[in-house]
């Protein structure tokens, strides 16, 4: 049997050495790596929790007014906070709730749709600040009457726009990969 | 009808299992109507590898690794593994990227198109029309002598590397290195158990390698051969099985509205899938087929896969991917850029052939 030449031996030993080195490093560093992974996960969980706490805190005055049934004042407060955080999704969710309570269904639906666009977690079961049930109820309450209105010849841009928003929420509630 | 030989039976078996597992993987935990979706899986995997930071789309999908490794095992067993490559590398890489752009505009690959359709999602009809049109245009190009294939493809060791990377990818599930991200919410957090997903991928990868089954390939060969094409029967079986399982599991909800992972911008669904069908014909297979070919040693397909992974990262990082709200403006721009890229290359290739 011919022994491999030095060129082959050199490259073979580099390859084998590098692979063995990789394995040793990966296996040897496993506990430390796991600790770092845990640290990374902790940081992500902390950031997520902090975000939720911050939002609840920032919008607490709105929630207090809403709890007292002072919907108009709550909406004004929300607008005031919204100037500081324009387009923030939780603020839009609160706006949807307040407008629904005030009976402004079309605007409420638009606000809910904008909120879900900004943060799809709102329609996810078990997510912090999730509002899946109330969004589902909103869609179920308004979809069929609006569909009938459109079928009966309602031609307003606003009705069609509201229907688009409802369809969007309906599709988000259905799930899927996106 | 084609003769009932071993190859035909393998096609029927592969396509039946694709329909069955395509629905069952969603029942086992994958997102609705996404039991199998190569483009969604690549977007998830690109996120897991840190190529984008959409926290809802990060998971290294075991099915993808299974497709490649199943094809590798099958090719090895059948003595069909052959490392080969070297044909139009830049075009393939960019085609891979634009394949993902087209899929992202539609929300899904050709397999998911049929899984969505068999779950009653009628918005997919625009995508189906686009896919048929794209394959037809691609065939016209092939008939005019255009192809991204080049003669004299080199051998070498390049074809081994994608299967090796897939093998390394499997280790992630127990090593859990810090740089691999796993979603804890959103569709990335919805997944079938790892072993079920990996096993399904291996099985389908092996059978797809043996049968050469591919959705766009089925459409292409049907346009060429008509009913004599065995892949057409495979496609039919895939659709029927998926439809039956969806019906039996109560997941068949026919309609245009309120469908999971769907939008109502039909023109862009059409154009997205047209791009996918067109490119798939020119590069010799849909995204799924590229994974299978990469598993059997085709480095050209491997480069398409790397392009697809890159594209999957880009469509998320740049916000090009469609959602239920529709296709973002730059997603539309990217689809048009993909169509321009394809048509320019067809013209240049035709000139070179002439």
Short mmCIF file of C-alpha atoms in Angstrom, two decimals:
data_model
loop_
_atom_site.label_atom_id
_atom_site.label_comp_id
_atom_site.label_asym_id
_atom_site.label_seq_id
_atom_site.Cartn_x
_atom_site.Cartn_y
_atom_site.Cartn_z
CA UNK A 1 0.00 0.00 0.00
CA UNK A 2 1.37 3.43 -0.93
CA UNK A 3 1.67 5.88 1.91
CA UNK A 4 0.16 9.27 1.17
CA UNK A 5 2.70 11.95 0.24
CA UNK A 6 3.57 14.84 2.54
CA UNK A 7 1.30 17.25 0.68
CA UNK A 8 -1.70 14.96 1.23
CA UNK A 9 -0.73 14.25 4.82
CA UNK A 10 -0.41 17.95 5.58
CA UNK A 11 -3.83 18.86 4.18
CA UNK A 12 -5.48 15.82 5.69
CA UNK A 13 -4.09 16.60 9.13
CA UNK A 14 -5.16 20.27 8.88
CA UNK A 15 -8.68 19.20 7.94
CA UNK A 16 -8.95 16.54 10.63
CA UNK A 17 -7.33 18.81 13.24
CA UNK A 18 -9.69 21.67 12.43
CA UNK A 19 -12.78 19.46 12.60
CA UNK A 20 -11.68 17.86 15.87
CA UNK A 21 -10.83 21.32 17.25
CA UNK A 22 -14.32 22.57 16.29
CA UNK A 23 -15.94 19.63 18.04
CA UNK A 24 -13.82 20.06 21.17
CA UNK A 25 -14.53 23.79 21.32
CA UNK A 26 -18.25 23.35 20.78
CA UNK A 27 -18.59 20.51 23.27
CA UNK A 28 -16.17 22.02 25.80
CA UNK A 29 -17.73 25.45 25.64
CA UNK A 30 -21.21 24.02 25.90
CA UNK A 31 -21.97 25.02 29.53
CA UNK A 32 -20.56 28.52 29.06
CA UNK A 33 -22.34 28.86 25.77
CA UNK A 34 -25.58 27.72 27.38
CA UNK A 35 -25.10 30.30 30.09
CA UNK A 36 -24.61 32.99 27.47
CA UNK A 37 -27.65 31.74 25.57
CA UNK A 38 -29.64 31.97 28.77
CA UNK A 39 -28.30 35.47 29.26
CA UNK A 40 -29.39 36.46 25.77
CA UNK A 41 -32.83 35.02 26.38
CA UNK A 42 -33.01 36.85 29.72
CA UNK A 43 -32.13 40.14 28.01
CA UNK A 44 -34.82 39.61 25.40
CA UNK A 45 -37.43 38.68 28.03
CA UNK A 46 -36.45 41.71 30.12
CA UNK A 47 -36.73 44.03 27.13
CA UNK A 48 -40.13 42.61 26.25
CA UNK A 49 -41.39 42.88 29.85
CA UNK A 50 -39.95 46.38 30.21
CA UNK A 51 -41.72 47.45 27.03
CA UNK A 52 -45.05 46.18 28.33
CA UNK A 53 -44.55 47.84 31.72
CA UNK A 54 -43.53 51.08 30.04
CA UNK A 55 -46.58 51.12 27.80
CA UNK A 56 -48.95 50.36 30.67
CA UNK A 57 -47.31 53.12 32.68
CA UNK A 58 -47.27 55.66 29.84
CA UNK A 59 -50.95 55.13 29.05
CA UNK A 60 -52.08 54.71 32.68
CA UNK A 61 -53.80 58.14 32.77
CA UNK A 62 -55.87 57.15 29.72
CA UNK A 63 -56.81 53.85 31.31
CA UNK A 64 -57.80 55.59 34.56
CA UNK A 65 -60.13 58.00 32.73
CA UNK A 66 -61.58 55.12 30.72
CA UNK A 67 -62.20 53.12 33.91
CA UNK A 68 -64.11 56.12 35.29
CA UNK A 69 -66.26 56.13 32.17
CA UNK A 70 -64.88 59.51 31.00
CA UNK A 71 -64.38 58.41 27.40
CA UNK A 72 -64.04 61.88 25.82
CA UNK A 73 -61.40 62.96 28.35
CA UNK A 74 -59.61 59.66 27.86
CA UNK A 75 -59.52 60.25 24.11
CA UNK A 76 -58.11 63.73 24.63
CA UNK A 77 -55.47 62.38 27.00
CA UNK A 78 -54.63 59.71 24.46
CA UNK A 79 -54.16 62.35 21.79
CA UNK A 80 -51.86 64.25 24.10
CA UNK A 81 -49.70 61.16 24.76
CA UNK A 82 -49.91 60.24 21.09
CA UNK A 83 -48.13 63.46 20.17
CA UNK A 84 -45.13 62.13 22.08
CA UNK A 85 -45.33 58.62 20.58
CA UNK A 86 -47.02 59.02 17.17
CA UNK A 87 -48.23 55.79 15.59
CA UNK A 88 -47.51 53.69 18.68
CA UNK A 89 -49.53 50.48 18.41
CA UNK A 90 -50.78 50.16 22.00
CA UNK A 91 -52.06 53.73 21.87
CA UNK A 92 -53.96 52.83 18.71
CA UNK A 93 -55.42 49.78 20.44
CA UNK A 94 -56.64 51.96 23.32
CA UNK A 95 -58.04 54.41 20.79
CA UNK A 96 -59.97 51.57 19.14
CA UNK A 97 -61.41 50.53 22.52
CA UNK A 98 -62.45 54.07 23.43
CA UNK A 99 -63.97 54.81 20.03
CA UNK A 100 -65.89 51.52 20.15
CA UNK A 101 -67.21 52.51 23.55
CA UNK A 102 -68.14 55.92 22.19
CA UNK A 103 -70.12 54.24 19.40
CA UNK A 104 -67.83 55.38 16.55
CA UNK A 105 -67.60 51.91 15.01
CA UNK A 106 -65.89 52.79 11.71
CA UNK A 107 -63.14 54.79 13.39
CA UNK A 108 -62.75 52.14 16.06
CA UNK A 109 -62.25 49.47 13.42
CA UNK A 110 -59.68 51.64 11.64
CA UNK A 111 -57.81 52.17 14.92
CA UNK A 112 -57.84 48.46 15.76
CA UNK A 113 -56.58 47.59 12.25
CA UNK A 114 -53.77 50.15 12.54
CA UNK A 115 -52.88 48.78 15.98
CA UNK A 116 -52.64 45.19 14.69
CA UNK A 117 -50.58 46.34 11.71
CA UNK A 118 -48.19 47.96 14.15
CA UNK A 119 -48.08 45.01 16.50
CA UNK A 120 -49.50 41.67 15.29
CA UNK A 121 -49.04 40.26 18.82
CA UNK A 122 -52.38 41.85 19.74
CA UNK A 123 -54.21 39.01 17.97
CA UNK A 124 -52.05 36.29 19.45
CA UNK A 125 -53.37 34.17 22.30
CA UNK A 126 -51.44 34.65 25.50
CA UNK A 127 -49.24 37.51 24.27
CA UNK A 128 -48.79 40.46 26.64
CA UNK A 129 -51.45 43.13 25.96
CA UNK A 130 -53.25 40.66 23.67
CA UNK A 131 -56.72 41.78 22.63
CA UNK A 132 -57.70 38.83 20.49
CA UNK A 133 -61.11 38.26 22.04
CA UNK A 134 -62.26 41.86 21.78
CA UNK A 135 -61.01 42.13 18.18
CA UNK A 136 -62.76 38.88 17.32
CA UNK A 137 -65.99 40.19 18.87
CA UNK A 138 -65.62 43.46 16.98
CA UNK A 139 -65.21 41.63 13.67
CA UNK A 140 -68.12 39.28 14.38
CA UNK A 141 -70.35 42.19 15.41
CA UNK A 142 -69.72 44.42 12.42
CA UNK A 143 -68.75 42.21 9.48
CA UNK A 144 -72.13 40.80 8.54
CA UNK A 145 -74.17 44.04 8.95
CA UNK A 146 -71.59 45.96 6.93
CA UNK A 147 -71.53 43.29 4.25
CA UNK A 148 -75.34 43.55 3.99
CA UNK A 149 -75.11 47.33 3.84
CA UNK A 150 -72.67 47.12 0.97
CA UNK A 151 -74.79 44.49 -0.79
CA UNK A 152 -77.81 46.77 -0.43
CA UNK A 153 -75.98 49.46 -2.34
CA UNK A 154 -74.10 51.49 0.26
CA UNK A 155 -71.44 53.03 -1.91
CA UNK A 156 -69.55 55.31 0.44
CA UNK A 157 -65.77 55.16 0.38
CA UNK A 158 -65.80 54.98 4.15
CA UNK A 159 -67.97 51.83 4.20
CA UNK A 160 -65.73 50.10 1.70
CA UNK A 161 -62.65 51.18 3.62
CA UNK A 162 -64.14 49.86 6.86
CA UNK A 163 -64.89 46.56 5.14
CA UNK A 164 -61.25 46.33 4.03
CA UNK A 165 -60.11 46.91 7.60
CA UNK A 166 -62.49 44.24 8.89
CA UNK A 167 -61.28 41.79 6.25
CA UNK A 168 -57.72 42.53 7.28
CA UNK A 169 -58.49 41.87 10.96
CA UNK A 170 -60.38 38.71 9.99
CA UNK A 171 -57.38 37.43 8.05
CA UNK A 172 -55.01 38.24 10.91
CA UNK A 173 -57.26 36.39 13.34
CA UNK A 174 -57.16 33.37 11.02
CA UNK A 175 -53.40 33.09 11.59
CA UNK A 176 -51.01 31.83 8.92
CA UNK A 177 -47.35 32.46 8.29
CA UNK A 178 -46.34 36.04 7.61
CA UNK B 1 -52.46 7.91 -18.79
CA UNK B 2 -48.78 7.02 -18.27
CA UNK B 3 -47.73 3.39 -17.85
CA UNK B 4 -48.04 2.11 -14.29
CA UNK B 5 -44.35 1.48 -13.69
CA UNK B 6 -42.15 1.88 -10.62
CA UNK B 7 -41.34 5.53 -11.40
CA UNK B 8 -45.04 6.39 -11.72
CA UNK B 9 -45.85 4.69 -8.40
CA UNK B 10 -43.02 6.62 -6.72
CA UNK B 11 -44.41 9.89 -8.07
CA UNK B 12 -47.89 9.03 -6.79
CA UNK B 13 -46.49 8.05 -3.38
CA UNK B 14 -44.33 11.20 -3.10
CA UNK B 15 -47.17 13.50 -4.07
CA UNK B 16 -49.69 11.76 -1.79
CA UNK B 17 -47.32 12.12 1.15
CA UNK B 18 -46.67 15.75 0.24
CA UNK B 19 -50.40 16.42 0.44
CA UNK B 20 -50.81 14.40 3.62
CA UNK B 21 -47.84 15.82 5.53
CA UNK B 22 -48.42 19.30 4.08
CA UNK B 23 -51.68 19.44 6.02
CA UNK B 24 -50.62 17.32 8.98
CA UNK B 25 -47.56 19.44 9.78
CA UNK B 26 -49.93 22.39 10.21
CA UNK B 27 -52.12 20.26 12.47
CA UNK B 28 -49.00 19.31 14.47
CA UNK B 29 -48.06 22.93 15.09
CA UNK B 30 -46.87 24.73 11.95
CA UNK B 31 -48.84 27.88 11.04
CA UNK B 32 -52.23 27.41 9.34
CA UNK B 33 -51.98 26.48 5.65
CA UNK B 34 -48.18 26.45 6.03
CA UNK B 35 -47.54 22.83 6.84
CA UNK B 36 -44.97 22.96 4.08
CA UNK B 37 -43.85 26.23 2.56
CA UNK B 38 -40.28 26.48 1.35
CA UNK B 39 -40.29 30.29 1.19
CA UNK B 40 -41.85 30.76 4.65
CA UNK B 41 -39.43 28.19 6.07
CA UNK B 42 -36.49 29.99 4.47
CA UNK B 43 -37.69 33.32 5.90
CA UNK B 44 -37.91 31.70 9.33
CA UNK B 45 -34.49 30.10 8.94
CA UNK B 46 -32.90 33.33 7.68
CA UNK B 47 -34.24 35.00 10.82
CA UNK B 48 -32.84 32.20 13.00
CA UNK B 49 -29.43 32.75 11.39
CA UNK B 50 -29.59 36.48 12.11
CA UNK B 51 -30.17 37.63 8.52
CA UNK B 52 -33.19 39.68 9.62
CA UNK B 53 -34.58 40.85 12.92
CA UNK B 54 -38.30 40.17 12.62
CA UNK B 55 -38.71 38.51 16.02
CA UNK B 56 -41.87 36.76 14.86
CA UNK B 57 -40.11 34.93 12.01
CA UNK B 58 -37.08 33.22 13.54
CA UNK B 59 -36.89 29.44 13.58
CA UNK B 60 -34.52 27.06 11.84
CA UNK B 61 -37.12 24.86 10.16
CA UNK B 62 -36.10 21.18 10.42
CA UNK B 63 -38.19 20.34 7.36
CA UNK B 64 -35.77 22.27 5.13
CA UNK B 65 -32.76 20.38 6.49
CA UNK B 66 -34.74 17.17 6.10
CA UNK B 67 -35.49 17.87 2.42
CA UNK B 68 -31.78 18.26 1.64
CA UNK B 69 -30.61 15.34 3.78
CA UNK B 70 -33.43 13.04 2.60
CA UNK B 71 -32.46 13.79 -1.00
CA UNK B 72 -28.80 13.16 -0.11
CA UNK B 73 -29.59 9.78 1.47
CA UNK B 74 -31.80 8.75 -1.42
CA UNK B 75 -29.22 9.83 -4.01
CA UNK B 76 -26.48 7.96 -2.14
CA UNK B 77 -28.58 4.80 -1.88
CA UNK B 78 -29.55 5.00 -5.55
CA UNK B 79 -25.93 5.80 -6.55
CA UNK B 80 -27.18 9.02 -8.07
CA UNK B 81 -25.18 11.44 -5.94
CA UNK B 82 -22.90 13.36 -8.25
CA UNK B 83 -21.13 16.56 -7.31
CA UNK B 84 -21.59 18.92 -10.22
CA UNK B 85 -21.96 22.63 -10.92
CA UNK B 86 -20.46 25.69 -12.51
CA UNK B 87 -23.33 26.90 -14.65
CA UNK B 88 -24.22 30.62 -14.57
CA UNK B 89 -23.47 31.12 -10.86
CA UNK B 90 -24.35 34.83 -10.63
CA UNK B 91 -27.65 34.34 -12.47
CA UNK B 92 -28.55 31.48 -10.17
CA UNK B 93 -27.72 33.39 -7.01
CA UNK B 94 -29.80 36.37 -8.13
CA UNK B 95 -32.58 34.09 -9.37
CA UNK B 96 -32.72 32.57 -5.89
CA UNK B 97 -33.14 36.02 -4.39
CA UNK B 98 -35.89 36.96 -6.84
CA UNK B 99 -37.66 33.62 -6.31
CA UNK B 100 -38.11 34.68 -2.70
CA UNK B 101 -39.27 38.15 -3.75
CA UNK B 102 -42.01 36.55 -5.88
CA UNK B 103 -42.99 34.15 -3.11
CA UNK B 104 -43.03 36.96 -0.53
CA UNK B 105 -45.44 39.00 -2.68
CA UNK B 106 -47.79 36.02 -2.86
CA UNK B 107 -47.09 34.79 0.71
CA UNK B 108 -45.88 31.32 -0.09
CA UNK B 109 -44.12 29.01 -2.51
CA UNK B 110 -45.88 26.92 -5.20
CA UNK B 111 -46.42 24.06 -2.69
CA UNK B 112 -48.11 26.43 -0.26
CA UNK B 113 -50.17 27.82 -3.14
CA UNK B 114 -51.81 24.42 -3.51
CA UNK B 115 -52.04 23.85 0.26
CA UNK B 116 -53.82 27.21 0.59
CA UNK B 117 -56.06 26.41 -2.35
CA UNK B 118 -57.04 23.01 -0.95
CA UNK B 119 -57.92 24.72 2.35
CA UNK B 120 -60.42 26.84 0.43
CA UNK B 121 -58.36 30.01 0.06
CA UNK B 122 -59.70 31.43 -3.21
CA UNK B 123 -57.22 34.33 -3.23
CA UNK B 124 -54.70 31.77 -4.47
CA UNK B 125 -56.46 31.57 -7.84
CA UNK B 126 -54.66 34.76 -8.92
CA UNK B 127 -51.36 33.20 -7.86
CA UNK B 128 -52.21 29.97 -9.68
CA UNK B 129 -52.95 31.92 -12.86
CA UNK B 130 -49.63 33.74 -12.40
CA UNK B 131 -47.73 30.48 -11.90
CA UNK B 132 -49.26 28.97 -15.05
CA UNK B 133 -48.47 32.13 -17.01
CA UNK B 134 -44.91 32.23 -15.68
CA UNK B 135 -44.24 28.60 -16.59
CA UNK B 136 -45.75 29.17 -20.03
CA UNK B 137 -43.55 32.25 -20.65
CA UNK B 138 -40.53 30.30 -19.40
CA UNK B 139 -41.32 27.49 -21.83
CA UNK B 140 -41.56 29.97 -24.67
CA UNK B 141 -38.06 31.10 -23.68
CA UNK B 142 -36.77 27.52 -23.64
CA UNK B 143 -38.34 26.94 -27.04
CA UNK B 144 -36.45 29.98 -28.31
CA UNK B 145 -33.22 28.39 -27.11
CA UNK B 146 -32.93 30.37 -23.88
CA UNK B 147 -31.75 28.75 -20.69
CA UNK B 148 -29.61 29.65 -17.73
CA UNK B 149 -28.02 26.22 -18.14
CA UNK B 150 -24.66 26.12 -19.86
CA UNK B 151 -22.97 23.11 -21.42
CA UNK B 152 -19.78 21.66 -19.99
CA UNK B 153 -20.66 21.85 -16.34
CA UNK B 154 -17.72 21.25 -14.07
CA UNK B 155 -17.53 18.53 -11.44
CA UNK B 156 -15.45 18.94 -8.30
CA UNK B 157 -16.37 18.96 -4.65
CA UNK B 158 -18.77 21.95 -4.61
CA UNK B 159 -21.85 19.73 -4.54
CA UNK B 160 -20.95 18.27 -1.15
CA UNK B 161 -21.13 21.51 0.76
CA UNK B 162 -24.83 22.24 1.01
CA UNK B 163 -25.61 18.73 2.35
CA UNK B 164 -22.73 19.16 4.84
CA UNK B 165 -24.15 22.52 5.95
CA UNK B 166 -27.59 20.91 6.34
CA UNK B 167 -26.03 18.18 8.44
CA UNK B 168 -24.34 20.82 10.61
CA UNK B 169 -27.69 22.61 10.86
CA UNK B 170 -29.27 19.58 12.54
CA UNK B 171 -26.81 19.93 15.45
CA UNK B 172 -28.37 23.29 16.28
CA UNK B 173 -31.36 21.65 17.96
CA UNK B 174 -29.29 20.20 20.78
CA UNK B 175 -26.31 22.61 20.85
CA UNK B 176 -28.54 25.72 20.78
CA UNK B 177 -25.68 28.14 20.02
CA UNK B 178 -26.23 31.70 21.15
CA UNK B 179 -26.26 33.21 17.67
CA UNK B 180 -29.23 31.13 16.51
CA UNK B 181 -32.52 32.88 17.29
CA UNK B 182 -35.78 31.14 18.11
CA UNK B 183 -39.03 33.12 18.09
CA UNK B 184 -41.15 32.96 21.20
CA UNK B 185 -44.15 34.54 19.49
CA UNK B 186 -45.62 34.89 16.03
CA UNK B 187 -45.50 32.32 13.24
CA UNK B 188 -41.84 31.49 14.00
CA UNK B 189 -42.94 30.15 17.37
CA UNK B 190 -45.53 27.89 15.75
CA UNK B 191 -43.91 24.65 14.75
CA UNK B 192 -44.40 20.91 14.70
CA UNK B 193 -42.22 18.86 17.07
CA UNK B 194 -38.63 18.84 15.79
CA UNK B 195 -38.45 15.08 15.21
CA UNK B 196 -41.78 14.99 13.37
CA UNK B 197 -40.74 17.93 11.20
CA UNK B 198 -37.28 16.52 10.49
CA UNK B 199 -38.67 13.04 9.82
CA UNK B 200 -41.29 14.43 7.44
CA UNK B 201 -38.61 16.43 5.64
CA UNK B 202 -36.34 13.39 5.31
CA UNK B 203 -39.15 11.23 3.96
CA UNK B 204 -40.36 13.82 1.49
CA UNK B 205 -36.81 14.76 0.47
CA UNK B 206 -36.00 11.12 -0.28
CA UNK B 207 -39.17 10.48 -2.22
CA UNK B 208 -38.95 13.76 -4.12
CA UNK B 209 -35.38 12.90 -5.15
CA UNK B 210 -36.44 9.49 -6.35
CA UNK B 211 -39.57 10.68 -8.14
CA UNK B 212 -38.30 14.11 -9.40
CA UNK B 213 -41.67 15.50 -8.30
CA UNK B 214 -41.92 19.29 -8.38
CA UNK B 215 -44.92 21.59 -8.69
CA UNK B 216 -43.63 23.86 -11.45
CA UNK B 217 -42.06 20.84 -13.15
CA UNK B 218 -45.50 19.22 -13.18
CA UNK B 219 -47.04 22.31 -14.76
CA UNK B 220 -44.17 22.63 -17.25
CA UNK B 221 -44.33 19.00 -18.36
CA UNK B 222 -48.12 19.14 -18.58
CA UNK B 223 -47.92 22.09 -20.95
CA UNK B 224 -45.45 20.06 -23.00
CA UNK B 225 -46.85 16.53 -22.78
CA UNK B 226 -50.47 16.91 -21.73
CA UNK B 227 -52.12 14.03 -19.89
CA UNK B 228 -49.27 11.64 -20.70
CA UNK B 229 -47.13 13.50 -18.18
CA UNK B 230 -46.83 11.36 -15.00
CA UNK B 231 -46.08 14.47 -12.91
CA UNK B 232 -49.55 15.82 -13.76
CA UNK B 233 -51.05 12.77 -12.06
CA UNK B 234 -48.73 13.39 -9.14
CA UNK B 235 -49.92 16.98 -8.88
CA UNK B 236 -53.51 15.74 -9.03
CA UNK B 237 -52.91 13.24 -6.23
CA UNK B 238 -51.20 15.92 -4.12
CA UNK B 239 -54.19 18.24 -4.53
CA UNK B 240 -56.80 15.55 -3.89
CA UNK B 241 -55.05 14.18 -0.78
CA UNK B 242 -54.49 17.67 0.68
CA UNK B 243 -58.13 18.56 -0.05
CA UNK B 244 -59.42 15.38 1.61
CA UNK B 245 -57.27 15.86 4.72
CA UNK B 246 -58.33 19.51 4.96
CA UNK B 247 -61.98 18.47 4.64
CA UNK B 248 -61.61 15.67 7.19
CA UNK B 249 -59.80 17.88 9.70
CA UNK B 250 -62.28 20.73 9.37
CA UNK B 251 -59.69 23.07 7.88
CA UNK B 252 -61.50 23.59 4.58
CA UNK B 253 -62.99 27.09 4.72
CA UNK B 254 -63.81 28.21 1.19
CA UNK B 255 -63.81 31.93 0.53
CA UNK B 256 -61.90 34.99 -0.50
CA UNK B 257 -61.89 36.71 2.86
CA UNK B 258 -60.47 36.02 6.28
CA UNK B 259 -57.99 33.43 5.01
CA UNK B 260 -54.81 32.79 7.02
CA UNK B 261 -51.70 34.46 5.60
CA UNK B 262 -53.46 35.89 2.55
CA UNK B 263 -54.09 39.31 1.05
CA UNK B 264 -56.46 40.74 -1.51
CA UNK B 265 -54.01 42.37 -3.92
CA UNK B 266 -54.64 39.84 -6.65
CA UNK B 267 -52.55 41.58 -9.31
CA UNK B 268 -49.48 41.27 -7.11
CA UNK B 269 -50.26 37.67 -6.21
CA UNK B 270 -50.43 37.04 -9.95
CA UNK B 271 -47.18 38.86 -10.73
CA UNK B 272 -45.34 37.34 -7.76
CA UNK B 273 -46.18 33.80 -8.82
CA UNK B 274 -45.56 34.65 -12.48
CA UNK B 275 -42.02 35.59 -11.48
CA UNK B 276 -41.63 32.35 -9.53
CA UNK B 277 -42.97 30.19 -12.37
CA UNK B 278 -40.86 31.93 -15.01
CA UNK B 279 -37.62 31.74 -13.03
CA UNK B 280 -38.30 28.15 -11.96
CA UNK B 281 -38.49 27.01 -15.57
CA UNK B 282 -35.29 28.84 -16.48
CA UNK B 283 -33.27 27.44 -13.57
CA UNK B 284 -34.75 23.95 -13.69
CA UNK B 285 -37.15 23.72 -10.77
CA UNK B 286 -39.22 25.42 -8.09
CA UNK B 287 -37.76 26.31 -4.66
CA UNK B 288 -38.53 22.81 -3.33
CA UNK B 289 -36.85 21.13 -6.30
CA UNK B 290 -33.77 23.31 -5.85
CA UNK B 291 -33.38 21.96 -2.30
CA UNK B 292 -33.72 18.39 -3.56
CA UNK B 293 -31.20 18.92 -6.35
CA UNK B 294 -28.80 20.54 -3.91
CA UNK B 295 -29.10 17.39 -1.77
CA UNK B 296 -28.10 15.17 -4.69
CA UNK B 297 -24.90 17.12 -5.30
CA UNK B 298 -26.00 19.88 -7.69
CA UNK B 299 -23.92 22.89 -6.64
CA UNK B 300 -25.84 25.11 -9.08
CA UNK B 301 -29.04 24.33 -7.19
CA UNK B 302 -27.07 24.83 -3.97
CA UNK B 303 -26.22 28.33 -5.10
CA UNK B 304 -29.90 28.98 -5.84
CA UNK B 305 -30.67 27.78 -2.29
CA UNK B 306 -28.09 30.20 -0.86
CA UNK B 307 -29.63 32.96 -3.00
CA UNK B 308 -33.07 31.99 -1.68
CA UNK B 309 -31.82 32.14 1.91
CA UNK B 310 -30.29 35.54 1.26
CA UNK B 311 -33.48 36.69 -0.47
CA UNK B 312 -35.57 35.39 2.41
CA UNK B 313 -33.50 37.50 4.79
CA UNK B 314 -33.75 40.54 2.54
CA UNK B 315 -37.52 40.43 2.06
CA UNK B 316 -37.94 40.50 5.83
CA UNK B 317 -35.11 42.93 6.65
CA UNK B 318 -36.26 45.42 3.99
CA UNK B 319 -39.96 44.96 4.70
CA UNK B 320 -40.72 43.67 1.18
CA UNK B 321 -42.84 40.72 2.26
CA UNK B 322 -46.61 40.92 1.91
CA UNK B 323 -48.90 40.56 4.91
CA UNK B 324 -52.67 40.36 5.26
CA UNK B 325 -52.59 44.15 4.81
CA UNK B 326 -51.24 43.73 1.28
CA UNK B 327 -47.95 44.05 -0.58
CA UNK B 328 -45.70 46.93 0.56
CA UNK B 329 -44.69 49.45 -2.12
CA UNK B 330 -41.08 48.28 -2.17
CA UNK B 331 -42.28 44.69 -2.33
CA UNK B 332 -44.04 45.62 -5.56
CA UNK B 333 -40.92 47.42 -6.79
CA UNK B 334 -38.89 44.27 -6.04
CA UNK B 335 -41.32 42.07 -8.02
CA UNK B 336 -41.07 44.41 -11.01
CA UNK B 337 -37.27 44.46 -10.64
CA UNK B 338 -37.37 40.64 -10.68
CA UNK B 339 -39.44 40.63 -13.87
CA UNK B 340 -37.01 43.12 -15.45
CA UNK B 341 -34.05 40.98 -14.33
CA UNK B 342 -35.58 37.85 -15.82
CA UNK B 343 -36.60 39.35 -19.13
CA UNK B 344 -33.24 41.10 -19.63
CA UNK B 345 -31.38 37.87 -18.93
CA UNK B 346 -33.63 35.96 -21.31
CA UNK B 347 -32.88 38.50 -24.01
CA UNK B 348 -29.15 38.39 -23.34
CA UNK B 349 -29.12 34.60 -23.25
CA UNK B 350 -31.04 34.44 -26.50
CA UNK B 351 -28.55 36.79 -28.12
CA UNK B 352 -25.68 34.69 -26.81
CA UNK B 353 -27.33 31.54 -28.18
CA UNK B 354 -27.85 33.21 -31.54
#
